Structure formats: C-alpha cells, structure tokens
Tab-separated table of C-alpha atoms and ligand atoms in Angstrom:
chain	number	residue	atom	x	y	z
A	994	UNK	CA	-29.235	18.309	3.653
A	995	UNK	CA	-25.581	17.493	3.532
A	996	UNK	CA	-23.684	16.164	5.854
A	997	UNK	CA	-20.320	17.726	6.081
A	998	UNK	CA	-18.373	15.083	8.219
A	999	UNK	CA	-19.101	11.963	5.249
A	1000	UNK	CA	-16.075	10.416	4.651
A	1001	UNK	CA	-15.207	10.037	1.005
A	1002	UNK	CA	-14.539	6.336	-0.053
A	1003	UNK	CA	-10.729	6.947	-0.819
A	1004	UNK	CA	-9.961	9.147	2.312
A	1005	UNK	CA	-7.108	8.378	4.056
A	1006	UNK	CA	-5.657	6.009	0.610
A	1007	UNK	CA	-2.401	6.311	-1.178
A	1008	UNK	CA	-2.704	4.477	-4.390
A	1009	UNK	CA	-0.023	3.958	-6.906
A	1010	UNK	CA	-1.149	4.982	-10.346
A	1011	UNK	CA	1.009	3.507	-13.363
A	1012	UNK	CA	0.662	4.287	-17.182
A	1013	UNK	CA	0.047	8.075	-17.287
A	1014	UNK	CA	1.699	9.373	-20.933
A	1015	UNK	CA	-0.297	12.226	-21.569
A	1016	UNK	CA	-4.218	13.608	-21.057
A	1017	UNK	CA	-5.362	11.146	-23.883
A	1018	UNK	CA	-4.088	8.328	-21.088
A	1019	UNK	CA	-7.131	6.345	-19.103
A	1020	UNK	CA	-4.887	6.120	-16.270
A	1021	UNK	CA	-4.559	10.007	-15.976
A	1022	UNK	CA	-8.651	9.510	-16.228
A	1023	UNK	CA	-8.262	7.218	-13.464
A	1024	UNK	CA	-5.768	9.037	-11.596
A	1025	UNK	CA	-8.702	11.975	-11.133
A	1026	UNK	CA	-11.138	9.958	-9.650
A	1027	UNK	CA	-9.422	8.301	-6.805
A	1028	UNK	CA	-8.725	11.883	-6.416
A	1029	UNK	CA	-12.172	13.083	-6.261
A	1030	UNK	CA	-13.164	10.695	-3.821
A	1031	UNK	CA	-10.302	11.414	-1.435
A	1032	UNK	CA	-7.638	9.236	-1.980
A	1033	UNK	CA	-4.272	10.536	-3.007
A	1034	UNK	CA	-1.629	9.053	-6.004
A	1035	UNK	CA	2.004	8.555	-6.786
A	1036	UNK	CA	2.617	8.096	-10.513
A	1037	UNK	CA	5.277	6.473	-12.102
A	1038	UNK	CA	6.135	6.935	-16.071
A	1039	UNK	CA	7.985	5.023	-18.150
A	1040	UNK	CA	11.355	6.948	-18.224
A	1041	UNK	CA	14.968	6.774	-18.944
A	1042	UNK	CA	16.852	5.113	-15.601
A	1043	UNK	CA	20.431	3.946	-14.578
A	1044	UNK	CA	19.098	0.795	-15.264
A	1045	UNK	CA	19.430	1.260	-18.716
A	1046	UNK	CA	22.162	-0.583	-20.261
A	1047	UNK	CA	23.644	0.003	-23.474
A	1048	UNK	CA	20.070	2.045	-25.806
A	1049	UNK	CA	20.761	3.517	-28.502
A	1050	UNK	CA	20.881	7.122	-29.123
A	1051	UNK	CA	17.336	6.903	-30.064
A	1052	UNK	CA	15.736	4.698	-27.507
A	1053	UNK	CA	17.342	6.356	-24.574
A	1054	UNK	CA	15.728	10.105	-26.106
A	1055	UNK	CA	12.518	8.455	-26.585
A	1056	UNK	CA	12.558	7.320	-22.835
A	1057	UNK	CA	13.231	11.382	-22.153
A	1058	UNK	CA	10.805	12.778	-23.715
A	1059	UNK	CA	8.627	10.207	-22.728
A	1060	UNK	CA	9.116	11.080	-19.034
A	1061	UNK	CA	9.200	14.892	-19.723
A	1062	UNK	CA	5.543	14.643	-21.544
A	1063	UNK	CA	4.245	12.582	-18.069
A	1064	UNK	CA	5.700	14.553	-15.550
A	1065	UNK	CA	4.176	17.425	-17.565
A	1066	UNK	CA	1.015	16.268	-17.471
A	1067	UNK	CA	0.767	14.869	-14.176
A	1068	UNK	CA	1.664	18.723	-12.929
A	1069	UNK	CA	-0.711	20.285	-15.441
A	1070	UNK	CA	-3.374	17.548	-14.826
A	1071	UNK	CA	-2.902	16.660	-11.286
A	1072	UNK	CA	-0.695	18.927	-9.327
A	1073	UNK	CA	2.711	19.674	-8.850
A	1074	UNK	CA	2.370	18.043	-5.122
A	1075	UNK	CA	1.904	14.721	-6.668
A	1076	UNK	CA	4.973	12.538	-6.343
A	1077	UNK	CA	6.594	11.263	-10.057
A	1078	UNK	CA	9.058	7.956	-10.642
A	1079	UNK	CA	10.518	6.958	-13.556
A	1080	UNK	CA	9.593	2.584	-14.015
A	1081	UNK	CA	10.310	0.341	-16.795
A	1082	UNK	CA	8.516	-2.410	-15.905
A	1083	UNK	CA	10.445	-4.837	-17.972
A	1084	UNK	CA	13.935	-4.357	-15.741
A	1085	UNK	CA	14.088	-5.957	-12.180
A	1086	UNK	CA	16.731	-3.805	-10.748
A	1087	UNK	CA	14.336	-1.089	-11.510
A	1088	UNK	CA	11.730	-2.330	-10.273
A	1089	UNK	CA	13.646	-2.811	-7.114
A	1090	UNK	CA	14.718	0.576	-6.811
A	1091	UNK	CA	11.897	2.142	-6.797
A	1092	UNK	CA	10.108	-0.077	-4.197
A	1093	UNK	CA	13.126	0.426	-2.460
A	1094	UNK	CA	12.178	4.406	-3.418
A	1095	UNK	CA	8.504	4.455	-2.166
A	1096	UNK	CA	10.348	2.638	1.515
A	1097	UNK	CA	12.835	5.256	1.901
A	1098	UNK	CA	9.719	7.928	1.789
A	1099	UNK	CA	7.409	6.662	4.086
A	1100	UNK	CA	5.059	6.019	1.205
A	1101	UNK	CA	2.430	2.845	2.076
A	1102	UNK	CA	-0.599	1.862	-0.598
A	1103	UNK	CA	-3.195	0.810	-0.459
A	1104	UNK	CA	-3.701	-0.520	-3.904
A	1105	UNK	CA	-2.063	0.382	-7.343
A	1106	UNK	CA	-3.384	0.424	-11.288
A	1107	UNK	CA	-1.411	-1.770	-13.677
A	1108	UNK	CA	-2.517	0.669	-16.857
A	1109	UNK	CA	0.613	-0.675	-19.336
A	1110	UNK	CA	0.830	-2.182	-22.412
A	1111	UNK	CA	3.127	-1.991	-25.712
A	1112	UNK	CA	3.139	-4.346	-28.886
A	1113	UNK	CA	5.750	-3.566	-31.623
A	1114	UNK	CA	3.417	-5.512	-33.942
A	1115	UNK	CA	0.897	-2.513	-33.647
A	1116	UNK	CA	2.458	0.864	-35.494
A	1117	UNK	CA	0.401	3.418	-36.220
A	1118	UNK	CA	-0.648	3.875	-39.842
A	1119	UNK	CA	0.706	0.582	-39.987
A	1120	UNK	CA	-1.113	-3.391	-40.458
A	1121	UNK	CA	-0.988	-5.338	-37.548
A	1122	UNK	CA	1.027	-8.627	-37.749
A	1123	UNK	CA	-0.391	-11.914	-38.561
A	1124	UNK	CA	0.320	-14.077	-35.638
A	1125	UNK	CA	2.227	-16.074	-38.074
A	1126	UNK	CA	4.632	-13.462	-38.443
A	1127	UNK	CA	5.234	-12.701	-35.259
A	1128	UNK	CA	8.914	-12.947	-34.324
A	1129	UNK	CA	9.517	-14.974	-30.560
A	1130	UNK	CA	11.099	-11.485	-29.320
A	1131	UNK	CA	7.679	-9.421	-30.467
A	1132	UNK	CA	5.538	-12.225	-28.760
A	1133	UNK	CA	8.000	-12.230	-25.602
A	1134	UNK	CA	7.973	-8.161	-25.360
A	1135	UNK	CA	4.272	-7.978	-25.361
A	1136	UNK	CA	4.053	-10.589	-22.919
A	1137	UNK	CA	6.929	-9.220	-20.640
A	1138	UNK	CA	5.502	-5.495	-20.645
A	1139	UNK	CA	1.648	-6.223	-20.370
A	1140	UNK	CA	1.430	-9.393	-18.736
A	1141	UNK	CA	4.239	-10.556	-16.801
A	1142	UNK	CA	5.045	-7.164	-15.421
A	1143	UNK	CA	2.043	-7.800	-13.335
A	1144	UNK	CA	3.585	-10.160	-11.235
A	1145	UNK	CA	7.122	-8.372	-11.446
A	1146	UNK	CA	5.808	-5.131	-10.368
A	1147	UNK	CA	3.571	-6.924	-7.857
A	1148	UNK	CA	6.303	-9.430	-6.207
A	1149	UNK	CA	9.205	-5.680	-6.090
A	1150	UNK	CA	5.959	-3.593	-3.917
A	1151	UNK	CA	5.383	-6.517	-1.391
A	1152	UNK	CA	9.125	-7.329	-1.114
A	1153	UNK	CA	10.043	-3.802	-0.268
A	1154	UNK	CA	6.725	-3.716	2.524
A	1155	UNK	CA	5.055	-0.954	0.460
A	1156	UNK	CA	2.142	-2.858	-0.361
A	1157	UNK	CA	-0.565	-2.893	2.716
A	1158	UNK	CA	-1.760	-5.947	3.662
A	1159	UNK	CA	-5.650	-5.412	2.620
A	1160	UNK	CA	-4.263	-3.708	-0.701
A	1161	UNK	CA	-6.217	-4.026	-4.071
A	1162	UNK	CA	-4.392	-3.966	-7.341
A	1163	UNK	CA	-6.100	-3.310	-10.590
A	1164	UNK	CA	-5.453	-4.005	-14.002
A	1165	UNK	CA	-6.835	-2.935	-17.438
A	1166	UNK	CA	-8.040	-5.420	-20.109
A	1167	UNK	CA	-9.990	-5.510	-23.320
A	1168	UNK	CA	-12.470	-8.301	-24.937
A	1169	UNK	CA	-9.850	-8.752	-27.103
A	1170	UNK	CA	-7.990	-10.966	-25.139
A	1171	UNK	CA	-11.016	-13.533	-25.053
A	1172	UNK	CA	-12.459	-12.965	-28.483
A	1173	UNK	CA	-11.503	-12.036	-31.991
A	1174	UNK	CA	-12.478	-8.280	-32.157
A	1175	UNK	CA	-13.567	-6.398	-35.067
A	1176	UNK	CA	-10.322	-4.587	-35.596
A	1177	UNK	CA	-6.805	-6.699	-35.386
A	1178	UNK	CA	-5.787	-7.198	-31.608
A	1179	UNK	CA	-3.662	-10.453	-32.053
A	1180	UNK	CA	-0.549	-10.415	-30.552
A	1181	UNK	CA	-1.511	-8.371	-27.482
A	1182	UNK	CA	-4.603	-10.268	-27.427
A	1183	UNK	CA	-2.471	-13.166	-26.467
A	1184	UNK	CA	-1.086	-10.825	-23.856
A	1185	UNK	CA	-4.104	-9.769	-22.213
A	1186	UNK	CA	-5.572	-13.492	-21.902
A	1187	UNK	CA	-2.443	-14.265	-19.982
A	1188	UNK	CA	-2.440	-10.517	-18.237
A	1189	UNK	CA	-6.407	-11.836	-17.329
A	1190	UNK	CA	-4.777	-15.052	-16.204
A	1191	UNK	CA	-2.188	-13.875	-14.095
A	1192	UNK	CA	-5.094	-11.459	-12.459
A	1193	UNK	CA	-6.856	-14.581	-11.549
A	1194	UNK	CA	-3.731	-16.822	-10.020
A	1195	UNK	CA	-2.377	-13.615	-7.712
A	1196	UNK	CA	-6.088	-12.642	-6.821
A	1197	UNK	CA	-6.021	-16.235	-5.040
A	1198	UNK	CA	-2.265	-16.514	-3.848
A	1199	UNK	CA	-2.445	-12.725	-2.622
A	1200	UNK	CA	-6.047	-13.536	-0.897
A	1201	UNK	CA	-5.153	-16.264	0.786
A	1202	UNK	CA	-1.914	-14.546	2.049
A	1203	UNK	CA	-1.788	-11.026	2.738
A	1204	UNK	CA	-5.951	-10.377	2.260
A	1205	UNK	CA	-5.554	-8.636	-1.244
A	1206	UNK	CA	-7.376	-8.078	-3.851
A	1207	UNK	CA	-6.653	-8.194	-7.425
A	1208	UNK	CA	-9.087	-7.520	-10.517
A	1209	UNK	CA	-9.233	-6.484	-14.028
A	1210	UNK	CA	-11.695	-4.384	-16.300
A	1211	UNK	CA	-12.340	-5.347	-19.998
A	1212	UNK	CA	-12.759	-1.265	-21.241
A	1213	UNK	CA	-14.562	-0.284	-24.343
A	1214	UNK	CA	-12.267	0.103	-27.514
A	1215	UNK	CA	-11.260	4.106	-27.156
A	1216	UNK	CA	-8.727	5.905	-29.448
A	1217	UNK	CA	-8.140	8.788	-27.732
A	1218	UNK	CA	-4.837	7.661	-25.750
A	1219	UNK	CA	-1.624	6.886	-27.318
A	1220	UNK	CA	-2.052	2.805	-27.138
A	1221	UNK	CA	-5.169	2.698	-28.599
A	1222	UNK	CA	-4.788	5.208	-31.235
A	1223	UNK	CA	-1.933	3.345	-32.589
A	1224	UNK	CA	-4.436	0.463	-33.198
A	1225	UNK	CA	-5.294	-0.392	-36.858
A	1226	UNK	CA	-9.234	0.281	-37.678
A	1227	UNK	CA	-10.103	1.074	-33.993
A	1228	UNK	CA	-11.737	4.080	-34.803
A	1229	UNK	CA	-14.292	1.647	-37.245
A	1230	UNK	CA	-14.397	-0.588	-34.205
A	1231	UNK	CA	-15.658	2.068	-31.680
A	1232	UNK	CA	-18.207	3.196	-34.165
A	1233	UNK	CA	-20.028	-0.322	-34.481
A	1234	UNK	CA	-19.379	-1.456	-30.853
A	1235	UNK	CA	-20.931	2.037	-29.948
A	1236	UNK	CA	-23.856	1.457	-32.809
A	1237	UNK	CA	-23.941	-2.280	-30.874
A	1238	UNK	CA	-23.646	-1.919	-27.308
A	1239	UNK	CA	-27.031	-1.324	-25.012
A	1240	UNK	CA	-25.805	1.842	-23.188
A	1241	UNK	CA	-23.065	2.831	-26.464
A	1242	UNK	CA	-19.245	2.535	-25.347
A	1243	UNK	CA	-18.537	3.280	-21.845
A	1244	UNK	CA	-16.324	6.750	-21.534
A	1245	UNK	CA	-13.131	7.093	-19.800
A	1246	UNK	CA	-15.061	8.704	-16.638
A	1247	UNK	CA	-17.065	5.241	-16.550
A	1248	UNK	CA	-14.017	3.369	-16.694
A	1249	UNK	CA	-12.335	5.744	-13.733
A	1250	UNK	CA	-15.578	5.571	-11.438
A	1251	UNK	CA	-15.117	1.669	-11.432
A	1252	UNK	CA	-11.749	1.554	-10.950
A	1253	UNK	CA	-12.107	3.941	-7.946
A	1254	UNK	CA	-14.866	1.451	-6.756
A	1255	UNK	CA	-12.249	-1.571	-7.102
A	1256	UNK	CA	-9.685	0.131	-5.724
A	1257	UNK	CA	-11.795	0.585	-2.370
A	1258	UNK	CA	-9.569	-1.116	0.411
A	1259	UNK	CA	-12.191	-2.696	1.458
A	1260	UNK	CA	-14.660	-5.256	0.143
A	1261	UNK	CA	-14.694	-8.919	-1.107
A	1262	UNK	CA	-14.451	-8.519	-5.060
A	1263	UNK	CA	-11.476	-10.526	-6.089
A	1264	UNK	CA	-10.670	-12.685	-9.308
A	1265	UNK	CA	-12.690	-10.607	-11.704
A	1266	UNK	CA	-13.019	-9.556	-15.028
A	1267	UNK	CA	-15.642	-6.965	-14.865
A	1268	UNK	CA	-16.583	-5.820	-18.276
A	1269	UNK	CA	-17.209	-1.704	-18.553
A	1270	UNK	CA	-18.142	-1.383	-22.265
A	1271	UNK	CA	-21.691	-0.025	-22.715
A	1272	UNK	CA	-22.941	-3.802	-22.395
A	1273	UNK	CA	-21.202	-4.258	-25.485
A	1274	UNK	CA	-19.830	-8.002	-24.798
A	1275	UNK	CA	-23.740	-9.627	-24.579
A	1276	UNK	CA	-23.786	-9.010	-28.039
A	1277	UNK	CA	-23.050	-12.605	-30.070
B	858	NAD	N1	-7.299	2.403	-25.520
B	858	NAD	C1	-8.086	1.330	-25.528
B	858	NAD	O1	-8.868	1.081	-26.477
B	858	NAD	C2	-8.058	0.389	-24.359
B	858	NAD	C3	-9.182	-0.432	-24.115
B	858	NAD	C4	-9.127	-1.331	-23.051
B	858	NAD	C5	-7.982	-1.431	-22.282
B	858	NAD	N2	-6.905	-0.629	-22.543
B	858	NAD	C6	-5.702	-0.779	-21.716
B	858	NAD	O2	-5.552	0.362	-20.909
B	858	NAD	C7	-4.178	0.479	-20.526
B	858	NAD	C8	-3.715	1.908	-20.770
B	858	NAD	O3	-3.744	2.197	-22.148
B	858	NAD	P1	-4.166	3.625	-22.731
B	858	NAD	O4	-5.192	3.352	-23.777
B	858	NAD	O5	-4.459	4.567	-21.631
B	858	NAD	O6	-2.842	4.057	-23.531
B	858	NAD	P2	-1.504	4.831	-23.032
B	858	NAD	O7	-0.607	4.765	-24.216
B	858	NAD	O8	-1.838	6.153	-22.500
B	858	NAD	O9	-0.972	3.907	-21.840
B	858	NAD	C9	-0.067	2.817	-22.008
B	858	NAD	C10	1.037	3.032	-20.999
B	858	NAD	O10	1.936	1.924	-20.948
B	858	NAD	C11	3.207	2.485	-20.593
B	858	NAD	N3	4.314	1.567	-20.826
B	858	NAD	C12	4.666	0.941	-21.987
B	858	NAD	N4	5.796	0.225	-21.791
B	858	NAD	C13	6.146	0.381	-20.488
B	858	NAD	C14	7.232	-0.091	-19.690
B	858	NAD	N5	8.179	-0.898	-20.197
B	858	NAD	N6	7.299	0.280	-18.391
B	858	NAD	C15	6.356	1.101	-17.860
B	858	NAD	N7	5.305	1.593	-18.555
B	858	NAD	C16	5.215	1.232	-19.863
B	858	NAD	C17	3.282	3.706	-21.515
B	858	NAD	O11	4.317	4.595	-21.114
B	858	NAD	C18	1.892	4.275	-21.330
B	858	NAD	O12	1.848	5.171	-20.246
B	858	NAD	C19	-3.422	-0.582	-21.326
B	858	NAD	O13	-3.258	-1.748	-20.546
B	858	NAD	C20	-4.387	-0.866	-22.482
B	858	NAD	O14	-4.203	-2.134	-23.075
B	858	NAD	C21	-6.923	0.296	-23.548
C-alpha cells in the first residue's frame, strides 16, 4: 500500500540548475530529477548580456544562439513555467546582476549545480594541446570558467541573500583531474583538480559559517553532451572504462539520482568527491 501524504525528498526546494545547452547536457539530466522528487529549478544559460563589452560579430552570435538552443530546451524539456537567465560566469557584474535578479523575484535556494566547463585546447575533430603548448590565457580561461567560477558564482548568491543558510551546492568532476586518463584531458584536468580543490576549501569555510554543504561527483566519461563530445578519443575511452568498470559506466540517470541525493537540504555529506562511474576508478 501507498501512502499518499509521503513527502518527496525535494518538496518544498528551489534549486538553481547551471549548464543546460541542449538534451545531450547532464545538467538537463539533472535538472529532471530534482524534478521528479519534488523540488523545483531556475536555469541559467550561458547567453549574450549587457555585460558584454566589445565581442566580435561572431562571439556575441554564438552567445545568441547559444541562449536560444537552452531556453529551447529547457521549455521543450522542462516546461515553459521554469524560470531562464542568461550567466557568463567569467564576468562579475554579471554575476551580480543576476543575484541581484533572483532578489528582486522572491526566488530563495536551497542549493545550486555548478555543471560548467570550457577548454579552447579541446576542439572537436581536433588534438588536444600538450600542456607545453598551452598559452597562459588557455590555462587562465579554463581555470576562470571551470574552477574559479565556483567561488565567483558562489560569493554573487550569498552576497545578494539568495543562498539559504543550510544550502548545498554541487559540482561536476571527472577522474581526470586526479589521474592521467586514457584519452587526453590535460589542460582541464588541471582545472578540475583545482575545481575539486576549491570544493573542498568552501565545503569547510561555508560549513563552518552559514551550515552549507558543498560536494563534487567524478562522472563516467560520456559523449553524448556537447563538452564531452568535443573530447579527442572519448568515445575509445568510454568503451574500455565500460569493458573495465564492475557495474560498466554509470548513465546520466545515475549521475542525476546522486546529485538529487546531494542536493538534499539536509544531511551531513560535505567535502566530497564521490565517484559515480560504474566502479570504474578501483581499477589500477
Ligand atoms: N561529458 C563528460 O564526459 C563529463 C564527465 C564528467 C564530468 N563532466 C562535467 O559535467 C559538466 C557538464 O558538462 P556536459 O558534459 O553536460 O557538457 P555541456 O556542454 O552540456 O555543459 C557544459 C556547460 O558549460 C557552460 N558554459 C561554458 N562556459 C560558460 C560560461 N562562461 N558561463 C556559463 N556557462 C558556461 C556551457 O554553456 C554548457 O552548458 C562539466 O563540468 C563537465 O566537465 C562531463
């Protein structure tokens, strides 16, 4: 028998979901589940602002279309009741704005997903760049968009009193930012040991002052979102890790029933790197 009055573990939670693109993204997988268990989303997509200064023709239609493609799919995939920003995580004032944004509507969370990354050494079709050939502005971009922006985007939500006090944030990792993978990961590999860094330093600052929680999940290689498709030899990768790996690769839907269950309000798990790859990293 059923009971009819259980609460679902997300009811009554407004989570912010970052890093929705298209379907092929894992935060759109994400996005679904916190759904399904009765929490509700806001979704911001990387998008062409005020705050941006002086692009070129090309960069500021890329932002467009980039924004048109996620606010499609978040009304295809998720609703049209679902509330859309535009962020670039790598400008302040933007940053800012839309904390400032989320005040101005009322809107409290309860926790949000950090689900971002980009790495102009990784082109698809292309080779990835030796870390010797990395330029200091590659490195630094990579770092600023999927690392630092974790703190940025963290320090703009508490600052504009958006951010509950008991809130969890969540981030998305890979082994590669511990080990040397099968594929190339290197210069966002760097990123992600820092990004797993930074997860570690707020998880105790933002304990020991506001009660929050912050985690990350190393996810199985996939290649069927736009970051990881763009990855040289991925699809190789995924084969033997899935040949490898106890349970074979964990699936998007694994990855979104954990992140639900770390996104829970409530709960003691802070500071961790929990792996969700099939078993995959026991392997030596
Ligand atoms: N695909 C994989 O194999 C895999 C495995 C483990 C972890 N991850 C991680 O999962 C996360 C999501 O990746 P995905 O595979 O769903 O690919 P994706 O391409 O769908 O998501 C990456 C997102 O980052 C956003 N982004 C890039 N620059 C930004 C900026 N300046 N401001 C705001 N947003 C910006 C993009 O718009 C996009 O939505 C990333 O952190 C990625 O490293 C991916």
């Amino acid at each position: 028998m059923t009971n009819s009055n259980a609460k679902l573990p997300l009811e009554g939670n407004k989570f912010l979901i970052t890093g929705i693109t298209d379907s092929g993204s894992l935060a759109l997988k994400i996005a679904k589940q916190v759904m399904a268990e009765g929490g509700t989303v806001v979704c911001s997509g990387l998008g062409f602002t005020p705050h941006h200064k002086g692009l070129s023709e090309k960069a500021e239609n890329f932002l467009k279309k980039t924004y048109a493609s996620f606010e499609e799919t978040i009304q295809k995939e998720l609703g049209s009741d679902v509330e859309t920003f535009p962020l670039d995580v790598t400008l302040d004032d933007c940053m800012e704005e839309f904390g400032k944004e989320l005040l101005k509507k009322n809107i409290q969370l309860d926790g949000y997903l950090h689900s971002i990354a980009m790495d102009k050494t990784i082109r698809p079709g292309s080779t990835v760049k030796p870390l010797l050939d990395v330029t200091k502005e590659e490195f630094f971009q990579a770092m600023d968009v999927s690392a630092y922006s974790l703190i940025a985007l963290t320090r703009s939500l508490v600052n504009c009193n958006v951010l509950k006090n008991n809130a969890s944030i969540l981030a998305l990792s890979y082994i590669g930012g511990e080990f040397i993978t099968q594929h190339p990961y290197k210069n966002i590999g760097v990123a992600k040991a820092a990004l797993e860094r930074i997860v570690k330093e707020l998880a105790f600052e933002l304990g020991k002052s506001k009660n929050m929680k912050v985690n990350a999940i190393r996810f199985s290689a996939y290649t069927g979102s736009k970051a990881g498709s763009a990855i040289q030899g991925l699809q190789e990768a995924c084969d033997f890790s899935h040949d490898q790996s106890p349970l074979g690769n964990a699936q998007p839907e694994d990855l979104a029933y954990e992140s639900a269950y770390l996104l829970r309000p409530y709960g003691r798990v802070t500071g961790t790197i929990r792996y969700v790859d099939g078993g995959y990293h026991i392997r030596g």
